[in-house]
Short mmCIF file of C-alpha atoms in Angstrom, two decimals:
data_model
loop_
_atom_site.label_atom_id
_atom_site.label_comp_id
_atom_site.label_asym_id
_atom_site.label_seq_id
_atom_site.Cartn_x
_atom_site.Cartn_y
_atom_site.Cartn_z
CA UNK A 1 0.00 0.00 0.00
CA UNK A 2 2.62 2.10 0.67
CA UNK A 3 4.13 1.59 -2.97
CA UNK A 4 0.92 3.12 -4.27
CA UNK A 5 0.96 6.11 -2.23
CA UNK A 6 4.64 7.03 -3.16
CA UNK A 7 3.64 6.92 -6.84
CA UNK A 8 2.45 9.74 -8.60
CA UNK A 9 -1.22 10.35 -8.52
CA UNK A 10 -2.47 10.39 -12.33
CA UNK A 11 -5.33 8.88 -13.75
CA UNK A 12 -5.17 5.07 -14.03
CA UNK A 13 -6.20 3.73 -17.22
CA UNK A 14 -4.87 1.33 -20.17
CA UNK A 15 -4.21 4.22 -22.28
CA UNK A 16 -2.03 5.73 -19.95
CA UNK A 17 0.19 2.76 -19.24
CA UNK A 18 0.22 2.26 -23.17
CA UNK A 19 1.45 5.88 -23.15
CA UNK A 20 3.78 5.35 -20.42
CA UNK A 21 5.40 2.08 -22.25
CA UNK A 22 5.27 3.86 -25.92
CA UNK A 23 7.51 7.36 -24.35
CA UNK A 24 11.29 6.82 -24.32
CA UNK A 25 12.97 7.48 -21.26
CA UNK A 26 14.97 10.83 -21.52
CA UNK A 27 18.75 10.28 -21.31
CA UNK A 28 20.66 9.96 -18.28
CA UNK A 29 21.49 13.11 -16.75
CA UNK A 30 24.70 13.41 -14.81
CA UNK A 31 24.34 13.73 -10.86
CA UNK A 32 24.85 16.79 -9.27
CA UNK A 33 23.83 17.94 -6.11
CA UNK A 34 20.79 19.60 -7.11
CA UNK A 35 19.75 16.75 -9.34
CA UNK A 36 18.45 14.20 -6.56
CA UNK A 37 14.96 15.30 -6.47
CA UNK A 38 14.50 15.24 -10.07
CA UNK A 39 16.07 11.46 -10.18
CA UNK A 40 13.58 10.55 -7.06
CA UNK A 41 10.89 11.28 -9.38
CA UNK A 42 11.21 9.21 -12.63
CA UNK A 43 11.98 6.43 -10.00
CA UNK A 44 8.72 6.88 -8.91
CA UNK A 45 7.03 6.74 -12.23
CA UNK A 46 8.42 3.76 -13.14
CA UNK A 47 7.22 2.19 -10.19
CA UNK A 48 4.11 3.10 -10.97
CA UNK A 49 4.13 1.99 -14.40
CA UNK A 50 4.60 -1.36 -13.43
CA UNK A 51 2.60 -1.45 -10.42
CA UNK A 52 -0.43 -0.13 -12.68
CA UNK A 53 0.55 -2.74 -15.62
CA UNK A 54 -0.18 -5.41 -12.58
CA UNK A 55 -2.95 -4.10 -11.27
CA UNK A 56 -4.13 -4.39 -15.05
CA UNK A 57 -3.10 -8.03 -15.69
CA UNK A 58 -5.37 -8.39 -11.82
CA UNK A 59 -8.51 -6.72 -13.16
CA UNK A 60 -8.22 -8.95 -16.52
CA UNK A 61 -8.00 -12.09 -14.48
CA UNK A 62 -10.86 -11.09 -12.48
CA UNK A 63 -12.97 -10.25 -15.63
CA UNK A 64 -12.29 -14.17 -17.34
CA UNK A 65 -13.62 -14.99 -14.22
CA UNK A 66 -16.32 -14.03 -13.83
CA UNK A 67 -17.49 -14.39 -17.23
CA UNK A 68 -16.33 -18.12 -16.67
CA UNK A 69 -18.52 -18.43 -13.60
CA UNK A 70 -21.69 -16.51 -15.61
CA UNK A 71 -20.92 -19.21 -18.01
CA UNK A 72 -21.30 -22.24 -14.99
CA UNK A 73 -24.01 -20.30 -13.48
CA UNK A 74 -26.15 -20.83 -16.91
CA UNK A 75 -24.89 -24.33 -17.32
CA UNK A 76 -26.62 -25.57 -14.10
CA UNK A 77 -29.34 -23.27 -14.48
CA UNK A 78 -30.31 -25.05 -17.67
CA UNK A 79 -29.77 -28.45 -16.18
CA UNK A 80 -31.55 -27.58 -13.49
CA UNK A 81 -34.76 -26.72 -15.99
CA UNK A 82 -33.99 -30.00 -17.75
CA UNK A 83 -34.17 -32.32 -14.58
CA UNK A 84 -37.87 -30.20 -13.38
CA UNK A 85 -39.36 -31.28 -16.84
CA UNK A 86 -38.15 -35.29 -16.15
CA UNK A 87 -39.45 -35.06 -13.18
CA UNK A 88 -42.67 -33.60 -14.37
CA UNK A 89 -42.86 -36.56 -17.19
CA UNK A 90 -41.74 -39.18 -14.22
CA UNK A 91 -45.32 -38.09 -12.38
CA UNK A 92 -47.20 -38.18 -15.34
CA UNK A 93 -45.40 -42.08 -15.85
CA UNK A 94 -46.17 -42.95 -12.57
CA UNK A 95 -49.68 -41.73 -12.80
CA UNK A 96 -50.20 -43.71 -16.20
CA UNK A 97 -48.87 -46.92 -14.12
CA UNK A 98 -51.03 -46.41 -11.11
CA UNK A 99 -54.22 -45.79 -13.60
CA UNK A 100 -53.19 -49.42 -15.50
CA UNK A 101 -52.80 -51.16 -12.49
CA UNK A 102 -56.61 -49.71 -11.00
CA UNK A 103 -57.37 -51.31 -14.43
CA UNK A 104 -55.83 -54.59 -13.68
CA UNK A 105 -57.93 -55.02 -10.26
CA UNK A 106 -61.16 -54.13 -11.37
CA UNK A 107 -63.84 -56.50 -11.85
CA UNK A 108 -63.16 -58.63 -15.23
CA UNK A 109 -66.74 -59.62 -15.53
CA UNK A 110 -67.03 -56.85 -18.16
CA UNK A 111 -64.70 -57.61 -20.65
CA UNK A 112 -66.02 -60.58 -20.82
CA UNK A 113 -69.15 -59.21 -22.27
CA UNK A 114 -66.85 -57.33 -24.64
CA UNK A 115 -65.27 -60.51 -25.66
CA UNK A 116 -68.54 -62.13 -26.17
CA UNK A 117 -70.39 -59.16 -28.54
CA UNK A 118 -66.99 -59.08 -30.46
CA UNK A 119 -67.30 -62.84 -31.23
CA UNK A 120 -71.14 -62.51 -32.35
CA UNK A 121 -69.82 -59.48 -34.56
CA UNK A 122 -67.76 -61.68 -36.07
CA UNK A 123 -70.22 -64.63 -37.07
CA UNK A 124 -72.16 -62.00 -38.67
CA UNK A 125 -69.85 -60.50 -40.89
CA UNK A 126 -68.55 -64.06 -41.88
CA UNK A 127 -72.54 -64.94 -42.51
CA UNK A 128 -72.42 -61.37 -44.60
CA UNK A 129 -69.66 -62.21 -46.32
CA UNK A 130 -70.79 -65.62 -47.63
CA UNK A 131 -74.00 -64.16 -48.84
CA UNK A 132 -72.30 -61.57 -50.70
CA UNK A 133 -69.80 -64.19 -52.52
CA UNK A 134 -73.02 -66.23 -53.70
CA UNK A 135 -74.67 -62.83 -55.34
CA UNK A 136 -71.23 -61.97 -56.73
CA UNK A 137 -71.20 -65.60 -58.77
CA UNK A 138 -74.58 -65.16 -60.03
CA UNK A 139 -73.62 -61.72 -61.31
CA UNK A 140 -70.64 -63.42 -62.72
CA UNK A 141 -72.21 -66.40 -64.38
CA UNK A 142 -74.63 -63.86 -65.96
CA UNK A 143 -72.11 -61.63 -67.12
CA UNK A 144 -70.55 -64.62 -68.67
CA UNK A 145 -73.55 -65.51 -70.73
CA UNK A 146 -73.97 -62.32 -71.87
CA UNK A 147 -69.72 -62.28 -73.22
CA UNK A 148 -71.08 -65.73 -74.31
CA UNK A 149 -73.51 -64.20 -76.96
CA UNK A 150 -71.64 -61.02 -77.90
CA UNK A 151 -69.43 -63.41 -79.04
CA UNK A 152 -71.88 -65.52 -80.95
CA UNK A 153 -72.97 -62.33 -82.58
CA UNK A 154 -68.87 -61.85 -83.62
CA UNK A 155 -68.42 -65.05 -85.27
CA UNK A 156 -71.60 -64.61 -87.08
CA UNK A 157 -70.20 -61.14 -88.51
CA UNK A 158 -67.05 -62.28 -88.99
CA UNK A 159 -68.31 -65.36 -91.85
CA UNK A 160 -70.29 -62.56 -93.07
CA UNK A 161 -67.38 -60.81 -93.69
CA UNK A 162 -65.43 -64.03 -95.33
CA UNK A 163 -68.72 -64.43 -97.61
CA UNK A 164 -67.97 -60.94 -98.64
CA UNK A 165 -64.51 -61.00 -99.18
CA UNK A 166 -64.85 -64.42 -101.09
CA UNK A 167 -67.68 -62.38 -103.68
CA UNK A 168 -65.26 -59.45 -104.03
CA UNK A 169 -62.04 -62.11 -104.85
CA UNK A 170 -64.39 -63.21 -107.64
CA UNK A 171 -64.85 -59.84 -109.05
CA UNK A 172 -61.27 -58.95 -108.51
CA UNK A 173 -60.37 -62.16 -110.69
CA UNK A 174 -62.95 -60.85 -113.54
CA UNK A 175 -61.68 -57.75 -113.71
CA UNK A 176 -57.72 -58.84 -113.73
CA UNK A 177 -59.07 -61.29 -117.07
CA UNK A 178 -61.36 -58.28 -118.33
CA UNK A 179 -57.31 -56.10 -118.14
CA UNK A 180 -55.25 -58.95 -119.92
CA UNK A 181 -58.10 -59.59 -122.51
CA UNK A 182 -57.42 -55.62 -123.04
CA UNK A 183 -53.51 -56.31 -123.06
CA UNK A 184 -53.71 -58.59 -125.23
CA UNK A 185 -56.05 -56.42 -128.04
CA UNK A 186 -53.64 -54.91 -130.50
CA UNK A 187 -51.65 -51.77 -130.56
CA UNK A 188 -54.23 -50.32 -133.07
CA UNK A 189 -57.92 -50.69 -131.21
CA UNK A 190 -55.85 -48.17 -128.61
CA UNK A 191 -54.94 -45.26 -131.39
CA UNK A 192 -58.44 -45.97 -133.17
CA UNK A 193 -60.62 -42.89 -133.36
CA UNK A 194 -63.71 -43.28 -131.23
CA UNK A 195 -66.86 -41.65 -133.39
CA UNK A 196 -65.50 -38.16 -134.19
CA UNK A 197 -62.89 -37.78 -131.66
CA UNK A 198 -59.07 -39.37 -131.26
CA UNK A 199 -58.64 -41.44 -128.01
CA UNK A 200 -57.26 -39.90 -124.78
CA UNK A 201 -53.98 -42.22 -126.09
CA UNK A 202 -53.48 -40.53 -129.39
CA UNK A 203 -53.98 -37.29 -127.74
CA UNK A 204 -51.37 -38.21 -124.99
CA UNK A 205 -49.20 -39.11 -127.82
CA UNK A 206 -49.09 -35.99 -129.57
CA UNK A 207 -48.45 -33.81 -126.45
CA UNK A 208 -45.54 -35.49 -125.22
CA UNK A 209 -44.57 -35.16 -129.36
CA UNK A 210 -45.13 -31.81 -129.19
CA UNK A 211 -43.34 -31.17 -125.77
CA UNK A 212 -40.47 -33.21 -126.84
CA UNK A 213 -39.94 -30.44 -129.66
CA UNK A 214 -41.51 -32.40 -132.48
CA UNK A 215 -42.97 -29.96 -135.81
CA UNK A 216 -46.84 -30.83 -136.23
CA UNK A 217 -46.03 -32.02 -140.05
CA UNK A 218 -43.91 -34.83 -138.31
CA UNK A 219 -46.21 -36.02 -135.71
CA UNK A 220 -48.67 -38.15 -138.10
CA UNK A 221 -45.82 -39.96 -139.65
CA UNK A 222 -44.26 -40.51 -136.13
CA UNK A 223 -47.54 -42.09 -134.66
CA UNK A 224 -48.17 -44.27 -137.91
CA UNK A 225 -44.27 -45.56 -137.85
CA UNK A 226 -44.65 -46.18 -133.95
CA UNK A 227 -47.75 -48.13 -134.21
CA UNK A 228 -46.24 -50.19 -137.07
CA UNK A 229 -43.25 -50.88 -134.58
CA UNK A 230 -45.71 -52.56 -132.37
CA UNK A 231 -46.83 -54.87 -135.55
CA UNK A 232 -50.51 -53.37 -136.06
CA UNK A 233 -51.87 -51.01 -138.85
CA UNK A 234 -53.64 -47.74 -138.39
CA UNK A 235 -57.04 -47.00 -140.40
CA UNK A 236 -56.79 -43.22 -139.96
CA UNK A 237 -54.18 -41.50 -139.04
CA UNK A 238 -54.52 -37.89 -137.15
CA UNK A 239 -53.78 -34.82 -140.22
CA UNK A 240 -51.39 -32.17 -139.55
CA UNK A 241 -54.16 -29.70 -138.84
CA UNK A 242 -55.85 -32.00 -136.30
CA UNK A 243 -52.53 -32.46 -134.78
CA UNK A 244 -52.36 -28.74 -134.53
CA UNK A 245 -56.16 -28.54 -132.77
CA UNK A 246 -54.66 -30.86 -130.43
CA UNK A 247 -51.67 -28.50 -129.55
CA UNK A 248 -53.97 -25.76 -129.07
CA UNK A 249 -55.84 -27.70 -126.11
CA UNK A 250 -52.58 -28.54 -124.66
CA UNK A 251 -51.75 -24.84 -125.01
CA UNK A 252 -55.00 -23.77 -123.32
CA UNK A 253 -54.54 -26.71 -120.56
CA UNK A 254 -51.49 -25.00 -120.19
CA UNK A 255 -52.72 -21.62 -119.42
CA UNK A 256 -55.22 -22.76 -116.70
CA UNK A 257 -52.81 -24.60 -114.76
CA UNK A 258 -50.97 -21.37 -115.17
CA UNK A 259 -53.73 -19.48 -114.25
CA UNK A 260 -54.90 -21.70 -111.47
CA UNK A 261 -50.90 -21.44 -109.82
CA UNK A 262 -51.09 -17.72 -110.02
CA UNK A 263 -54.65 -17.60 -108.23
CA UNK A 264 -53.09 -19.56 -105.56
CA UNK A 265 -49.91 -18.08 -104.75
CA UNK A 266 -49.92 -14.02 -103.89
CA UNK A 267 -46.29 -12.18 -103.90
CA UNK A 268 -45.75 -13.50 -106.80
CA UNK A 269 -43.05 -12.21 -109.70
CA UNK A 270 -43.24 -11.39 -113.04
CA UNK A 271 -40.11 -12.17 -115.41
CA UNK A 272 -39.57 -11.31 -119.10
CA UNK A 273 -37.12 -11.32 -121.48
CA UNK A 274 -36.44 -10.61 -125.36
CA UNK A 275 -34.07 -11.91 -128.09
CA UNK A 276 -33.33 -12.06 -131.52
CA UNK A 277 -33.33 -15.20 -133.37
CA UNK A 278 -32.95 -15.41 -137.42
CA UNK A 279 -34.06 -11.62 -137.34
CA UNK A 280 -37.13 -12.15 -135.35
CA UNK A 281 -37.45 -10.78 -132.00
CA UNK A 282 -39.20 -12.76 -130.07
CA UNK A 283 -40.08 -12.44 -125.96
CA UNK A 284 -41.13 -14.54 -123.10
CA UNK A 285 -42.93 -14.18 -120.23
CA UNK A 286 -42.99 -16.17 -117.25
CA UNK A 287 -43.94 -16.62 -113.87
CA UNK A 288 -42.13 -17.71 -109.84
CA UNK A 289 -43.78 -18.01 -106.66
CA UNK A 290 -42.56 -17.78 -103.23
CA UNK A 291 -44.03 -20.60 -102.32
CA UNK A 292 -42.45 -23.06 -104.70
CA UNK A 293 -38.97 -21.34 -105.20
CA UNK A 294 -38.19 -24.28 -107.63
CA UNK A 295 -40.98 -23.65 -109.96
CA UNK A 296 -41.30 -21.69 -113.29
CA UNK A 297 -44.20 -21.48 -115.15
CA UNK A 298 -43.87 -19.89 -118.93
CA UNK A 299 -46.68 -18.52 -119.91
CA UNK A 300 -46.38 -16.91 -123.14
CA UNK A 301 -43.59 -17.13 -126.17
CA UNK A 302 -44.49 -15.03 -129.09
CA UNK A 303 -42.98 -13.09 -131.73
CA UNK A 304 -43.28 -9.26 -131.37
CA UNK A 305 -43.08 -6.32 -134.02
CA UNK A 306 -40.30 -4.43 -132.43
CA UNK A 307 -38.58 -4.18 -128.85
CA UNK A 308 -39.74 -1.34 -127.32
CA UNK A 309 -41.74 -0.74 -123.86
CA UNK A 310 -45.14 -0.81 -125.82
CA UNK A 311 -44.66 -3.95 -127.29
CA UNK A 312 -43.48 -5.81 -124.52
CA UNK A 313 -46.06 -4.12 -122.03
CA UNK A 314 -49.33 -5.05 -124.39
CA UNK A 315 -47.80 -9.05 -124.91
CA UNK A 316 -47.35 -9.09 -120.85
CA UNK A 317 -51.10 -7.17 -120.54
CA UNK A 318 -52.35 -9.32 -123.20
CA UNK A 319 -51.20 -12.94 -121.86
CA UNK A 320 -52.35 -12.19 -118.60
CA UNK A 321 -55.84 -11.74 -120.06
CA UNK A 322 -55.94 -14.36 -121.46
CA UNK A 323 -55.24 -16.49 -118.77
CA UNK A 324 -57.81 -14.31 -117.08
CA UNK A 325 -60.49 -15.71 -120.26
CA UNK A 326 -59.73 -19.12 -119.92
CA UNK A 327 -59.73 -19.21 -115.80
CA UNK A 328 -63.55 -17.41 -115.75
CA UNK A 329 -64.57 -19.82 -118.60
CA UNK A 330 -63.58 -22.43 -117.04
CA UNK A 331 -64.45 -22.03 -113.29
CA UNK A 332 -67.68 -19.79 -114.61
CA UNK A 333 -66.75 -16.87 -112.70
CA UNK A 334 -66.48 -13.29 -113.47
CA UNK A 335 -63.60 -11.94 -115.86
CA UNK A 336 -63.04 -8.72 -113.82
CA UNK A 337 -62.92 -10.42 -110.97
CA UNK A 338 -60.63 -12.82 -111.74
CA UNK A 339 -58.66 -10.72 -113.93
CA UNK A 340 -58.09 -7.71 -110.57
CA UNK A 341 -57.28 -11.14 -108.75
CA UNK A 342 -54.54 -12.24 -111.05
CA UNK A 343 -53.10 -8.83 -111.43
CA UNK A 344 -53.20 -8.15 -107.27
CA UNK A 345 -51.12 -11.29 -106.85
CA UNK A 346 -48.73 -10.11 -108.91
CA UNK A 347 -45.77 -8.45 -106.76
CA UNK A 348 -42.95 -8.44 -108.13
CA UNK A 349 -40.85 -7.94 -111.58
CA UNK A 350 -37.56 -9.36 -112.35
CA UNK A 351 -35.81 -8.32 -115.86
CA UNK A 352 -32.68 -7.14 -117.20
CA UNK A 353 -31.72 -3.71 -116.26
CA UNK A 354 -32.13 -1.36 -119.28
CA UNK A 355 -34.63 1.59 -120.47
CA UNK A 356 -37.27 -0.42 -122.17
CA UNK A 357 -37.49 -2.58 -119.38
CA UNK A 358 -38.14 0.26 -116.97
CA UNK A 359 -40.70 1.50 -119.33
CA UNK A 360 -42.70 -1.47 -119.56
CA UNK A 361 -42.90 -1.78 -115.68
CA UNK A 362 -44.26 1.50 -115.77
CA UNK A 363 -46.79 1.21 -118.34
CA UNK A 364 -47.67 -2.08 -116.63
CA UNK A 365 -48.12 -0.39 -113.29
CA UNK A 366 -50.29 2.06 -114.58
CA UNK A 367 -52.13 -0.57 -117.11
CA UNK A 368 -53.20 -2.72 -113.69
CA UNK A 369 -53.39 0.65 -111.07
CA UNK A 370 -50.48 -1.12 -109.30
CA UNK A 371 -47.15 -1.01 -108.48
CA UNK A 372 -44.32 -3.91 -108.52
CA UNK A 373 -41.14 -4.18 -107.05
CA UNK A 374 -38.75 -3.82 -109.98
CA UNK A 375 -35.74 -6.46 -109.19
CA UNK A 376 -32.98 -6.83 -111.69
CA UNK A 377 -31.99 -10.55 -112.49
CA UNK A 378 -28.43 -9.05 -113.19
CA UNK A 379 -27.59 -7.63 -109.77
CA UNK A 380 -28.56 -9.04 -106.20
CA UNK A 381 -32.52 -8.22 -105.75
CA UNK A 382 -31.02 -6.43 -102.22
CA UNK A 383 -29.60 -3.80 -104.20
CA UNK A 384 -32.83 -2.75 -105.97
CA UNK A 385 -34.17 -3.01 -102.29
CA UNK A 386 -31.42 -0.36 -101.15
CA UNK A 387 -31.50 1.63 -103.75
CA UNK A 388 -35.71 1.91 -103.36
CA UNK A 389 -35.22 2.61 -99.43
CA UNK A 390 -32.46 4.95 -99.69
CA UNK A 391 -34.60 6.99 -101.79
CA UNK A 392 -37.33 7.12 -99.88
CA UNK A 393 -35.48 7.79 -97.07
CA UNK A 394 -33.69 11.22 -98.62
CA UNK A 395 -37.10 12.64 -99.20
CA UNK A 396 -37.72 12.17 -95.57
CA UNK A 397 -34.23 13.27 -94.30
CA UNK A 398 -35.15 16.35 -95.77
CA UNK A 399 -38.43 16.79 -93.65
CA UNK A 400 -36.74 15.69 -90.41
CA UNK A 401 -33.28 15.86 -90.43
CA UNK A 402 -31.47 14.04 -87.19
CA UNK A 403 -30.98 16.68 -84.62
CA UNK A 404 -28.68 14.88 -82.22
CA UNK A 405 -27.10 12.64 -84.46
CA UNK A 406 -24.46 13.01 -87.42
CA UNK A 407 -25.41 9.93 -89.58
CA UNK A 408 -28.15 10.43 -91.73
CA UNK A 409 -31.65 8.29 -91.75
CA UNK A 410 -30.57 5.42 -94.08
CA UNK A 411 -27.07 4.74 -92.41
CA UNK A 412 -29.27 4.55 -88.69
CA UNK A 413 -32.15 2.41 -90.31
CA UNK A 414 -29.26 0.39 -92.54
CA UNK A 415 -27.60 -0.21 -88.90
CA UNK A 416 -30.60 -1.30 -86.81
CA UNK A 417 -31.71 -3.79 -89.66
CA UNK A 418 -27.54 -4.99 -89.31
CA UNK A 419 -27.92 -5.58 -85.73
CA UNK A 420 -31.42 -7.62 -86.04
CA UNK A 421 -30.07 -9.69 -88.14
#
């Protein structure tokens, strides 16, 4: 105690012992008489330095002790709560046992009267349970019967059946003599001319004559040699000008299943072109569809006076008319109608890029009150699409020009469709 009171009297805290430890001590001073005082005093500070740093180390201790005897405190506190509730389920065991054992010495007189109504519960439900096995084979047995006739009924349908199937073999065999009697008739009975007309064979014969690139003064000596090939003799033989009738109903066949694929596919595209051969100009004009990508359909090849827009405008106008006439004849519908129907599927153009060409899309656009796309077979159809939207797009830029923006409307819109793709 007495150490304490010859220290210096400053506040005691950590932060001044960490101070105290952290300062250097000044140097040494020599001794002089006068000095002794001063030296008594950092004496005493460093006693009290280390008397505070175990005073410190004391209050520490006493801390983790405490908190270690909180922590014991807790530990029996919650054993403590653990042993009440055993004890609590220990009464409520032995009260269970004591309440069994009551049971046990009671009177057994009345579980014998339990036993008994149990056992009479039981010969019912046994005397139940054979009277509902007997209904359940007479429902059986009927049901049986009933499978029994159904499949009576079966068999019966199924000789039907044979009986038919026997009477149809027969016919089949009649009609397989009836096709070799017919194989074996000669070559000529097929090309005979029925009444006034040519069979559907000699008709079939001259179209694939005439598709194969065969003249029409050629095609009666062709038939007449090709029957004689197959050892019979023709009567008659078809003359050049009935050979020619017959191209002309292969030409019109032609321009209703032209007709027919144009009514049924919108969007689609028109396609001509001219030459010269032997100093005739001659043009054609035919027809794709976005459906069938692979398809072509020609429908017109004709000699023209000249090659200018006119001429090629009127033969495109014309041909489409007539596919128009033959369509309504055909189907018996309207002509206007089905000509506005032709021309509105009609979308697209696809020809060389020159004047005339331009021209006749024009005077076909106004002809019809439309106006196609005007593709050039020459150059990538995207072009002609770029060239179409960059115009339209200058008349606009000069309406609303982009305010905070340097690119113009077609490099933005040319962009965005980049990026979408």
């Amino acid at each position: 105690m007495q150490k304490f009171k010859d220290c210096c009297w400053e506040e005691f805290s950590t932060e001044v012992i960490c101070r105290k430890r952290l300062q250097q001590e000044p140097p040494a001073t020599p001794k002089t008489p006068n000095s002794s005082s001063s030296s008594s005093s950092h004496k005493n500070c460093s006693n009290c330095m280390k008397l505070r740093g175990r005073l410190y180390k004391a209050i520490q201790r006493q801390k983790e002790m405490q908190e270690a005897h909180s922590a014991q405190i807790e530990e029996f506190r919650r054993k403590l709560s653990k042993k009440n509730a055993i004890r609590v389920i220990n009464q409520k065991l032995k009260r269970k046992l004591n309440r069994v054992k009551e049971l046990d010495e009671s009177d057994s007189s009345g579980l014998g009267a339990k036993l008994k109504k149990l056992r009479d519960v039981v010969k019912q439900k046994k005397k139940q349970c054979k009277r509902l096995k007997i209904e359940l084979s007479e429902k059986t047995s009927f049901i049986v019967d009933e499978s029994a006739k159904e499949i009576s009924v079966l068999k019966n349908k199924v000789k039907a059946q044979d009986e038919e199937i026997s009477f149809l073999q027969n016919d089949v065999a009649v009609l397989e003599e009836q096709i070799e009697d017919r194989e074996d008739s000669s070559t000529s009975d097929i090309f005979e001319k029925q009444g006034k007309m040519y069979s559907l064979q000699t008709r079939l014969f001259v179209y694939d004559a005439i598709t194969n690139q065969v003249p029409t003064a050629n095609v009666p000596k062709l038939l007449d040699k090709f029957v004689q090939r197959t050892g019979a003799q023709l009567d008659r033989v078809p003359h050049r000008n009935t050979v020619e009738m017959m191209v002309r109903e292969m030409g019109l066949i032609s321009q209703l299943q032209a007709a027919e694929t144009i009514w049924a596919n919108p969007d689609s595209t028109l396609g001509f072109d001219a030459t010269n051969q032997q100093g005739v100009h001659i043009n054609s004009v035919h027809m794709t569809f976005k459906k069938n990508i692979e398809s072509c359909i020609v429908i017109a090849v004709d000699h023209l006076p000249g090659g200018t827009a006119e001429d090629y405008s009127q033969h495109i106008i014309s041909s489409i008319n007539e596919l128009a006439v033959v369509y309504a004849d055909f189907h018996q519908k309207d002509y206007q109608t089905v000509s506005k129907s032709l021309t509105a599927n009609i979308s697209n153009s696809m020809t060389d890029r020159c004047a005339s060409n331009h021209a006749t899309i024009r005077l076909i656009n106004a002809a019809w009150n439309t106006s196609l796309n005007e593709l050039n077979c020459h150059l990538h159809p995207l072009d002609t699409v770029a060239s179409t939207v960059r115009a339209a797009l200058k008349s606009l830029q000069q309406e609303k020009r982009a305010t905070r923006r340097e690119s113009c409307l077609d490099k933005i819109v040319l962009l965005q469709m980049s990026f979408c793709n």
